[in-house]
Amino acid sequence: MPKQTEFSDDLLELKAALRKNLDAMGAIAARMVVLKQFREAVLPHLPPSAAMAALKAFEWSLEESLPIAADFASLPAYSDAFLEEAAATRMAILRQQAHPKL
């Protein structure tokens, strides 16, 4: 019987760790949805000069975040998502600068 209890304890610990990770991923996903919606809602209201200022500030902030990104460099999913979101945001700002909605 001790082996079954030990196996059950290990399984419970694994389930708890998975739940914690799923909760963390859910929180991150919710934040990403809000940030994407914010980007889509705000950018159309920026005049071209403000869009360019936002792009410069964004580029600077990306440089500031590189040490954090380096911490996760061994995780391809992080690197892919980082680059994808940076490119999408950059392109959204550039589109706004090129074609402002009045």
Tab-separated table of C-alpha atoms in Angstrom:
chain	number	residue	atom	x	y	z
A	1	MET	CA	0.000	0.000	0.000
A	2	PRO	CA	2.754	2.570	0.602
A	3	LYS	CA	3.592	2.611	-3.108
A	4	GLN	CA	0.000	3.454	-4.070
A	5	THR	CA	-0.076	6.316	-1.553
A	6	GLU	CA	3.267	7.576	-2.805
A	7	PHE	CA	1.998	7.399	-6.399
A	8	SER	CA	-1.201	9.191	-5.401
A	9	ASP	CA	0.759	11.942	-3.654
A	10	ASP	CA	2.953	12.408	-6.723
A	11	LEU	CA	-0.109	12.532	-8.938
A	12	LEU	CA	-1.760	15.109	-6.677
A	13	GLU	CA	1.388	17.246	-6.740
A	14	LEU	CA	1.535	17.003	-10.527
A	15	LYS	CA	-2.126	17.969	-10.833
A	16	ALA	CA	-1.584	20.948	-8.511
A	17	ALA	CA	1.441	22.094	-10.545
A	18	LEU	CA	-0.510	21.757	-13.792
A	19	ARG	CA	-3.421	23.729	-12.347
A	20	LYS	CA	-1.059	26.469	-11.198
A	21	ASN	CA	0.524	26.643	-14.662
A	22	LEU	CA	-2.863	26.686	-16.387
A	23	ASP	CA	-4.023	29.479	-14.094
A	24	ALA	CA	-0.889	31.482	-14.891
A	25	MET	CA	-1.327	30.912	-18.633
A	26	GLY	CA	-4.954	31.982	-18.399
A	27	ALA	CA	-3.977	35.206	-16.643
A	28	ILE	CA	-1.337	35.934	-19.270
A	29	ALA	CA	-3.772	35.219	-22.099
A	30	ALA	CA	-6.371	37.547	-20.565
A	31	ARG	CA	-3.796	40.332	-20.299
A	32	MET	CA	-2.780	39.811	-23.924
A	33	VAL	CA	-6.383	40.073	-25.097
A	34	VAL	CA	-6.837	43.334	-23.208
A	35	LEU	CA	-3.555	44.766	-24.539
A	36	LYS	CA	-4.398	43.800	-28.127
A	37	GLN	CA	-7.836	45.362	-27.814
A	38	PHE	CA	-6.284	48.494	-26.323
A	39	ARG	CA	-3.879	48.718	-29.262
A	40	GLU	CA	-6.720	48.364	-31.753
A	41	ALA	CA	-8.909	50.874	-29.924
A	42	VAL	CA	-6.295	53.574	-29.323
A	43	LEU	CA	-4.132	53.616	-32.429
A	44	PRO	CA	-6.869	54.826	-34.794
A	45	HIS	CA	-7.201	57.961	-32.677
A	46	LEU	CA	-3.543	58.968	-32.929
A	47	PRO	CA	-2.465	61.585	-35.434
A	48	PRO	CA	0.616	60.601	-37.503
A	49	SER	CA	3.033	62.577	-35.328
A	50	ALA	CA	1.730	60.910	-32.177
A	51	ALA	CA	1.923	57.516	-33.880
A	52	MET	CA	5.597	58.116	-34.684
A	53	ALA	CA	6.294	59.240	-31.123
A	54	ALA	CA	4.540	56.094	-29.885
A	55	LEU	CA	6.649	53.968	-32.235
A	56	LYS	CA	9.880	55.510	-30.955
A	57	ALA	CA	8.789	54.960	-27.342
A	58	PHE	CA	7.762	51.395	-28.168
A	59	GLU	CA	11.111	50.647	-29.816
A	60	TRP	CA	12.900	52.028	-26.758
A	61	SER	CA	10.741	49.942	-24.424
A	62	LEU	CA	11.535	46.813	-26.431
A	63	GLU	CA	15.234	47.487	-25.992
A	64	GLU	CA	14.643	47.889	-22.257
A	65	SER	CA	12.889	44.513	-22.148
A	66	LEU	CA	15.677	42.598	-23.917
A	67	PRO	CA	17.333	41.493	-20.657
A	68	ILE	CA	14.027	39.937	-19.610
A	69	ALA	CA	13.625	38.350	-23.035
A	70	ALA	CA	17.133	36.908	-22.747
A	71	ASP	CA	16.065	35.115	-19.569
A	72	PHE	CA	13.519	33.201	-21.646
A	73	ALA	CA	15.669	32.734	-24.759
A	74	SER	CA	15.711	28.972	-24.290
A	75	LEU	CA	11.919	28.882	-24.626
A	76	PRO	CA	11.078	29.057	-28.343
A	77	ALA	CA	7.421	29.793	-27.612
A	78	TYR	CA	8.395	32.899	-25.625
A	79	SER	CA	10.777	34.154	-28.293
A	80	ASP	CA	8.250	33.513	-31.052
A	81	ALA	CA	5.446	35.261	-29.180
A	82	PHE	CA	7.696	38.190	-28.223
A	83	LEU	CA	8.805	38.755	-31.809
A	84	GLU	CA	5.292	38.240	-33.200
A	85	GLU	CA	3.680	40.724	-30.809
A	86	ALA	CA	6.468	43.264	-31.263
A	87	ALA	CA	6.104	43.042	-35.055
A	88	ALA	CA	2.293	43.227	-34.915
A	89	THR	CA	2.386	46.294	-32.689
A	90	ARG	CA	5.071	47.933	-34.791
A	91	MET	CA	3.067	47.306	-37.976
A	92	ALA	CA	-0.140	48.616	-36.406
A	93	ILE	CA	1.609	51.846	-35.424
A	94	LEU	CA	3.199	52.213	-38.862
A	95	ARG	CA	-0.172	51.639	-40.567
A	96	GLN	CA	-1.689	54.346	-38.400
A	97	GLN	CA	1.133	56.728	-39.207
A	98	ALA	CA	0.754	56.060	-42.936
A	99	HIS	CA	-3.049	56.057	-43.060
A	100	PRO	CA	-4.551	58.030	-40.193
A	101	LYS	CA	-8.301	57.806	-39.723
A	102	LEU	CA	-9.718	61.255	-39.332
